[in-house]
mmCIF file of C-alpha atoms in Angstrom:
data_model
loop_
_atom_site.group_PDB
_atom_site.id
_atom_site.type_symbol
_atom_site.label_atom_id
_atom_site.label_comp_id
_atom_site.label_asym_id
_atom_site.label_seq_id
_atom_site.Cartn_x
_atom_site.Cartn_y
_atom_site.Cartn_z
ATOM 1 C CA UNK A 1 154.659 103.195 175.865
ATOM 2 C CA UNK A 2 157.097 101.922 173.263
ATOM 3 C CA UNK A 3 159.094 104.391 171.237
ATOM 4 C CA UNK A 4 158.605 104.735 167.489
ATOM 5 C CA UNK A 5 161.966 103.052 166.962
ATOM 6 C CA UNK A 6 163.384 100.212 169.051
ATOM 7 C CA UNK A 7 165.397 97.044 168.701
ATOM 8 C CA UNK A 8 163.774 93.707 169.583
ATOM 9 C CA UNK A 9 165.151 90.203 169.053
ATOM 10 C CA UNK A 10 167.898 91.433 166.784
ATOM 11 C CA UNK A 11 165.514 93.359 164.530
ATOM 12 C CA UNK A 12 164.850 97.057 164.196
ATOM 13 C CA UNK A 13 161.248 98.211 164.548
ATOM 14 C CA UNK A 14 160.306 101.691 163.442
ATOM 15 C CA UNK A 15 157.383 103.714 162.214
ATOM 16 C CA UNK A 16 156.692 103.666 158.469
ATOM 17 C CA UNK A 17 158.186 106.879 156.993
ATOM 18 C CA UNK A 18 155.508 109.269 155.777
ATOM 19 C CA UNK A 19 156.950 109.306 152.257
ATOM 20 C CA UNK A 20 156.655 105.489 152.112
ATOM 21 C CA UNK A 21 152.993 105.711 153.112
ATOM 22 C CA UNK A 22 152.388 107.866 150.030
ATOM 23 C CA UNK A 23 153.845 105.096 147.852
ATOM 24 C CA UNK A 24 151.674 102.459 149.547
ATOM 25 C CA UNK A 25 148.525 104.523 148.967
ATOM 26 C CA UNK A 26 149.499 105.116 145.352
ATOM 27 C CA UNK A 27 149.955 101.381 144.743
ATOM 28 C CA UNK A 28 146.557 100.585 146.231
ATOM 29 C CA UNK A 29 144.847 103.231 144.118
ATOM 30 C CA UNK A 30 146.633 102.083 140.938
ATOM 31 C CA UNK A 31 145.062 98.615 141.190
ATOM 32 C CA UNK A 32 141.766 100.153 140.103
ATOM 33 C CA UNK A 33 143.123 100.787 136.616
ATOM 34 C CA UNK A 34 142.563 98.194 133.860
ATOM 35 C CA UNK A 35 146.021 98.436 132.380
ATOM 36 C CA UNK A 36 147.516 96.616 129.423
ATOM 37 C CA UNK A 37 151.284 96.469 129.037
ATOM 38 C CA UNK A 38 153.568 96.143 126.061
ATOM 39 C CA UNK A 39 157.290 95.398 126.313
ATOM 40 C CA UNK A 40 159.473 96.277 123.349
ATOM 41 C CA UNK A 41 162.948 97.455 122.507
ATOM 42 C CA UNK A 42 164.412 99.821 119.973
ATOM 43 C CA UNK A 43 167.887 100.254 118.496
ATOM 44 C CA UNK A 44 169.300 103.509 119.908
ATOM 45 C CA UNK A 45 172.896 102.965 118.782
ATOM 46 C CA UNK A 46 172.877 105.900 116.355
ATOM 47 C CA UNK A 47 171.289 108.269 118.862
ATOM 48 C CA UNK A 48 173.713 107.352 121.640
ATOM 49 C CA UNK A 49 176.674 107.564 119.254
ATOM 50 C CA UNK A 50 175.619 111.087 118.265
ATOM 51 C CA UNK A 51 175.395 112.097 121.923
ATOM 52 C CA UNK A 52 178.780 110.567 122.747
ATOM 53 C CA UNK A 53 180.401 112.264 119.759
ATOM 54 C CA UNK A 54 179.270 115.650 121.038
ATOM 55 C CA UNK A 55 179.999 114.932 124.705
ATOM 56 C CA UNK A 56 176.291 115.102 125.528
ATOM 57 C CA UNK A 57 175.515 111.602 126.854
ATOM 58 C CA UNK A 58 173.859 113.231 129.885
ATOM 59 C CA UNK A 59 170.994 114.232 127.554
ATOM 60 C CA UNK A 60 169.800 110.669 126.939
ATOM 61 C CA UNK A 61 166.943 110.594 129.458
ATOM 62 C CA UNK A 62 165.727 113.988 128.236
ATOM 63 C CA UNK A 63 166.003 112.729 124.656
ATOM 64 C CA UNK A 64 163.713 109.769 125.399
ATOM 65 C CA UNK A 65 161.201 112.052 127.150
ATOM 66 C CA UNK A 66 161.326 114.396 124.148
ATOM 67 C CA UNK A 67 160.490 111.472 121.837
ATOM 68 C CA UNK A 68 157.661 110.245 124.080
ATOM 69 C CA UNK A 69 156.146 113.730 124.144
ATOM 70 C CA UNK A 70 156.501 114.039 120.372
ATOM 71 C CA UNK A 71 154.773 110.710 119.800
ATOM 72 C CA UNK A 72 151.900 111.737 122.105
ATOM 73 C CA UNK A 73 151.571 115.160 120.455
ATOM 74 C CA UNK A 74 150.965 113.440 117.103
ATOM 75 C CA UNK A 75 147.794 111.866 118.557
ATOM 76 C CA UNK A 76 146.786 113.464 121.899
ATOM 77 C CA UNK A 77 143.875 111.030 122.327
ATOM 78 C CA UNK A 78 146.424 108.598 123.768
ATOM 79 C CA UNK A 79 146.530 110.851 126.859
ATOM 80 C CA UNK A 80 142.760 111.321 127.246
ATOM 81 C CA UNK A 81 141.008 111.192 130.624
ATOM 82 C CA UNK A 82 137.359 110.536 131.428
ATOM 83 C CA UNK A 83 135.714 113.034 133.776
ATOM 84 C CA UNK A 84 132.993 112.437 136.362
ATOM 85 C CA UNK A 85 130.312 113.030 133.698
ATOM 86 C CA UNK A 86 131.710 110.288 131.474
ATOM 87 C CA UNK A 87 133.166 112.702 128.906
ATOM 88 C CA UNK A 88 136.654 112.277 127.474
ATOM 89 C CA UNK A 89 139.003 115.215 128.031
ATOM 90 C CA UNK A 90 141.889 115.301 125.539
ATOM 91 C CA UNK A 91 144.690 117.709 126.362
ATOM 92 C CA UNK A 92 146.572 119.384 123.515
ATOM 93 C CA UNK A 93 149.601 120.024 125.736
ATOM 94 C CA UNK A 94 151.809 117.113 126.778
ATOM 95 C CA UNK A 95 152.808 117.407 130.451
ATOM 96 C CA UNK A 96 155.177 114.612 131.462
ATOM 97 C CA UNK A 97 155.212 113.417 135.079
ATOM 98 C CA UNK A 98 158.732 112.180 135.876
ATOM 99 C CA UNK A 99 159.734 110.577 139.214
ATOM 100 C CA UNK A 100 162.893 112.212 140.547
ATOM 101 C CA UNK A 101 164.618 110.591 143.523
ATOM 102 C CA UNK A 102 165.625 112.888 146.375
ATOM 103 C CA UNK A 103 166.198 112.540 150.099
ATOM 104 C CA UNK A 104 163.304 113.602 152.315
ATOM 105 C CA UNK A 105 163.726 113.468 156.106
ATOM 106 C CA UNK A 106 166.694 111.140 155.646
ATOM 107 C CA UNK A 107 164.750 108.739 153.413
ATOM 108 C CA UNK A 108 165.058 108.284 149.617
ATOM 109 C CA UNK A 109 161.832 109.243 147.884
ATOM 110 C CA UNK A 110 160.856 109.550 144.221
ATOM 111 C CA UNK A 111 158.489 112.504 143.896
ATOM 112 C CA UNK A 112 156.762 113.363 140.625
ATOM 113 C CA UNK A 113 158.026 116.477 138.888
ATOM 114 C CA UNK A 114 155.937 117.632 135.920
ATOM 115 C CA UNK A 115 157.736 118.768 132.765
ATOM 116 C CA UNK A 116 155.217 121.168 131.273
ATOM 117 C CA UNK A 117 154.561 121.340 127.526
ATOM 118 C CA UNK A 118 157.302 118.769 126.875
ATOM 119 C CA UNK A 119 156.195 118.284 123.272
ATOM 120 C CA UNK A 120 157.286 121.788 122.302
ATOM 121 C CA UNK A 121 160.601 121.904 124.157
ATOM 122 C CA UNK A 122 164.103 120.928 123.109
ATOM 123 C CA UNK A 123 166.073 118.038 124.579
ATOM 124 C CA UNK A 124 168.473 120.503 126.185
ATOM 125 C CA UNK A 125 165.662 122.468 127.849
ATOM 126 C CA UNK A 126 164.173 119.291 129.302
ATOM 127 C CA UNK A 127 167.556 118.120 130.563
ATOM 128 C CA UNK A 128 168.331 121.463 132.200
ATOM 129 C CA UNK A 129 165.048 121.383 134.124
ATOM 130 C CA UNK A 130 165.533 117.784 135.279
ATOM 131 C CA UNK A 131 169.093 118.553 136.404
ATOM 132 C CA UNK A 132 168.006 121.706 138.229
ATOM 133 C CA UNK A 133 165.258 119.868 140.140
ATOM 134 C CA UNK A 134 167.583 116.992 141.083
ATOM 135 C CA UNK A 135 170.113 119.538 142.357
ATOM 136 C CA UNK A 136 167.522 121.579 144.251
ATOM 137 C CA UNK A 137 164.233 119.660 144.679
ATOM 138 C CA UNK A 138 162.504 122.718 146.132
ATOM 139 C CA UNK A 139 162.494 124.213 142.636
ATOM 140 C CA UNK A 140 159.695 121.744 141.867
ATOM 141 C CA UNK A 141 156.141 122.750 142.799
ATOM 142 C CA UNK A 142 155.572 119.121 143.811
ATOM 143 C CA UNK A 143 158.107 119.321 146.647
ATOM 144 C CA UNK A 144 156.730 122.674 147.765
ATOM 145 C CA UNK A 145 153.401 120.901 148.312
ATOM 146 C CA UNK A 146 154.917 118.674 151.047
ATOM 147 C CA UNK A 147 152.855 120.339 153.825
ATOM 148 C CA UNK A 148 149.701 119.327 151.932
ATOM 149 C CA UNK A 149 150.987 115.735 151.836
ATOM 150 C CA UNK A 150 151.353 115.731 155.615
ATOM 151 C CA UNK A 151 147.764 116.976 155.965
ATOM 152 C CA UNK A 152 146.568 114.319 153.493
ATOM 153 C CA UNK A 153 148.140 111.568 155.614
ATOM 154 C CA UNK A 154 145.972 112.586 158.562
ATOM 155 C CA UNK A 155 142.950 111.214 156.662
ATOM 156 C CA UNK A 156 141.829 107.585 157.150
ATOM 157 C CA UNK A 157 143.517 105.125 154.802
ATOM 158 C CA UNK A 158 140.387 104.224 152.812
ATOM 159 C CA UNK A 159 139.681 107.933 152.224
ATOM 160 C CA UNK A 160 143.223 108.573 150.991
ATOM 161 C CA UNK A 161 143.083 105.657 148.539
ATOM 162 C CA UNK A 162 139.641 106.729 147.303
ATOM 163 C CA UNK A 163 140.904 110.269 146.658
ATOM 164 C CA UNK A 164 143.935 109.013 144.723
ATOM 165 C CA UNK A 165 141.784 106.557 142.790
ATOM 166 C CA UNK A 166 139.410 109.349 141.762
ATOM 167 C CA UNK A 167 142.206 111.636 140.574
ATOM 168 C CA UNK A 168 142.095 110.339 136.988
ATOM 169 C CA UNK A 169 138.373 111.201 136.860
ATOM 170 C CA UNK A 170 139.308 114.828 137.571
ATOM 171 C CA UNK A 171 141.386 115.580 134.466
ATOM 172 C CA UNK A 172 142.389 119.123 135.401
ATOM 173 C CA UNK A 173 143.613 118.029 138.831
ATOM 174 C CA UNK A 174 145.425 115.091 137.252
ATOM 175 C CA UNK A 175 147.193 117.442 134.851
ATOM 176 C CA UNK A 176 148.098 119.887 137.613
ATOM 177 C CA UNK A 177 149.400 117.348 140.126
ATOM 178 C CA UNK A 178 150.875 114.533 138.029
ATOM 179 C CA UNK A 179 150.870 115.586 134.374
ATOM 180 C CA UNK A 180 149.050 113.955 131.477
ATOM 181 C CA UNK A 181 151.659 111.254 130.693
ATOM 182 C CA UNK A 182 153.926 109.306 133.033
ATOM 183 C CA UNK A 183 157.555 108.482 132.245
ATOM 184 C CA UNK A 184 159.691 106.527 134.700
ATOM 185 C CA UNK A 185 163.379 106.440 133.838
ATOM 186 C CA UNK A 186 164.731 103.371 135.637
ATOM 187 C CA UNK A 187 168.187 104.246 134.306
ATOM 188 C CA UNK A 188 168.203 107.301 136.565
ATOM 189 C CA UNK A 189 168.346 104.949 139.586
ATOM 190 C CA UNK A 190 170.484 102.077 138.364
ATOM 191 C CA UNK A 191 172.238 100.598 135.343
ATOM 192 C CA UNK A 192 171.794 97.366 133.430
ATOM 193 C CA UNK A 193 169.389 95.785 130.977
ATOM 194 C CA UNK A 194 165.785 94.941 131.754
ATOM 195 C CA UNK A 195 162.165 96.033 131.609
ATOM 196 C CA UNK A 196 160.038 97.464 134.385
ATOM 197 C CA UNK A 197 156.303 97.773 135.069
ATOM 198 C CA UNK A 198 155.255 100.640 137.307
ATOM 199 C CA UNK A 199 152.053 101.840 138.929
ATOM 200 C CA UNK A 200 149.436 102.865 136.371
ATOM 201 C CA UNK A 201 148.792 106.464 137.453
ATOM 202 C CA UNK A 202 148.238 107.919 133.973
ATOM 203 C CA UNK A 203 146.253 106.890 130.926
ATOM 204 C CA UNK A 204 149.645 106.400 129.252
ATOM 205 C CA UNK A 205 152.782 105.419 131.141
ATOM 206 C CA UNK A 206 156.233 104.622 129.768
ATOM 207 C CA UNK A 207 158.931 102.896 131.818
ATOM 208 C CA UNK A 208 162.384 103.484 130.356
ATOM 209 C CA UNK A 209 164.316 100.350 131.250
ATOM 210 C CA UNK A 210 167.900 99.357 130.654
ATOM 211 C CA UNK A 211 170.080 99.171 127.577
ATOM 212 C CA UNK A 212 171.166 95.781 126.247
ATOM 213 C CA UNK A 213 174.156 95.317 123.964
ATOM 214 C CA UNK A 214 173.970 92.398 121.580
ATOM 215 C CA UNK A 215 175.474 91.359 118.225
ATOM 216 C CA UNK A 216 173.127 91.487 115.225
ATOM 217 C CA UNK A 217 173.389 91.485 111.447
ATOM 218 C CA UNK A 218 173.301 95.156 110.442
ATOM 219 C CA UNK A 219 173.593 95.882 106.707
ATOM 220 C CA UNK A 220 174.856 92.296 106.295
ATOM 221 C CA UNK A 221 177.650 92.864 108.817
ATOM 222 C CA UNK A 222 177.770 91.351 112.315
ATOM 223 C CA UNK A 223 178.054 94.287 114.713
ATOM 224 C CA UNK A 224 177.198 95.053 118.311
ATOM 225 C CA UNK A 225 174.213 97.376 118.743
ATOM 226 C CA UNK A 226 172.523 99.021 121.728
ATOM 227 C CA UNK A 227 168.842 98.360 122.398
ATOM 228 C CA UNK A 228 166.743 100.445 124.761
ATOM 229 C CA UNK A 229 164.082 98.413 126.568
ATOM 230 C CA UNK A 230 160.739 100.135 127.105
ATOM 231 C CA UNK A 231 157.424 99.249 128.711
ATOM 232 C CA UNK A 232 154.327 101.056 127.454
ATOM 233 C CA UNK A 233 151.192 100.785 129.608
ATOM 234 C CA UNK A 234 147.776 102.203 128.790
ATOM 235 C CA UNK A 235 144.471 102.382 130.620
ATOM 236 C CA UNK A 236 142.310 100.009 128.565
ATOM 237 C CA UNK A 237 139.145 101.760 129.753
ATOM 238 C CA UNK A 238 140.191 104.698 127.546
ATOM 239 C CA UNK A 239 142.746 103.483 125.000
ATOM 240 C CA UNK A 240 142.410 100.428 122.752
ATOM 241 C CA UNK A 241 145.205 98.305 121.394
ATOM 242 C CA UNK A 242 145.351 99.869 117.916
ATOM 243 C CA UNK A 243 145.992 103.488 119.071
ATOM 244 C CA UNK A 244 148.533 102.139 121.559
ATOM 245 C CA UNK A 245 150.308 100.241 118.767
ATOM 246 C CA UNK A 246 150.387 103.377 116.609
ATOM 247 C CA UNK A 247 151.907 105.319 119.494
ATOM 248 C CA UNK A 248 154.615 102.662 119.925
ATOM 249 C CA UNK A 249 155.347 102.806 116.190
ATOM 250 C CA UNK A 250 155.722 106.613 116.276
ATOM 251 C CA UNK A 251 157.906 106.427 119.379
ATOM 252 C CA UNK A 252 160.143 103.826 117.773
ATOM 253 C CA UNK A 253 160.582 105.991 114.668
ATOM 254 C CA UNK A 254 161.518 109.069 116.710
ATOM 255 C CA UNK A 255 164.033 107.146 118.809
ATOM 256 C CA UNK A 256 165.604 105.552 115.725
ATOM 257 C CA UNK A 257 165.847 108.926 113.976
ATOM 258 C CA UNK A 258 167.466 110.598 116.992
ATOM 259 C CA UNK A 259 164.695 113.203 116.984
ATOM 260 C CA UNK A 260 165.744 116.460 118.573
ATOM 261 C CA UNK A 261 169.361 115.497 119.307
ATOM 262 C CA UNK A 262 171.134 117.511 116.640
ATOM 263 C CA UNK A 263 168.810 120.469 117.147
ATOM 264 C CA UNK A 264 169.654 120.563 120.855
ATOM 265 C CA UNK A 265 173.380 120.131 120.310
ATOM 266 C CA UNK A 266 173.408 123.054 117.879
ATOM 267 C CA UNK A 267 171.222 125.108 120.251
ATOM 268 C CA UNK A 268 173.575 124.707 123.226
ATOM 269 C CA UNK A 269 176.761 125.592 121.363
ATOM 270 C CA UNK A 270 178.018 129.175 121.910
ATOM 271 C CA UNK A 271 177.695 131.462 118.942
#
């Protein structure tokens, strides 16, 4: 019998890591969604300048999540889910599922940590939770469910994919396991400009891409500005183009205004 890992003809052969199998199943299940994608960018020069001025650049990812949650809270129907009886379930609370990369059994793996009630929390509070989970992944309930993941992988492949594909038709389970909105911060894993399109696991997903610097005319003066590149994806079975466009408009306004930045900076300063 051959071992799980061997070297043949100059190539390494090994068993697929269990965490990678979860990603494969997730990708297969995501193909069942009828997603539409929109790529846009927004000027975040003022927001990033405010963070740099206060030595709080580390808050940027949390700031974007705060703005996404605020834009969803203004119209929660953008995060609706359809249950098995064909009814739409619209959550008032915005729970953001954020992939956080950690090392599991010697392999890098991005598990989904859920930031609960993100629409009512400050940028600083969101950042502190993200930082804590990256430092100690076992603080996240998602990581503590690893034994359940091992049991799930004992099921036949078609059963696993069917279960994942049905998750969005079980709104309460979706909320508990993955949140109501998905945000993937590509900048957490690498730098540079660019857009990204991820698996459609939520009714609404936002991929936070890179930041491009380019010269533009700003108040009739040629200056260099910073543009954040975002991809917004929605499940077209539930959300039409007009509500999606209104969400993008609200998100753009919040990012331009630096929503929540000054409040958080004041909040974290010692009295």
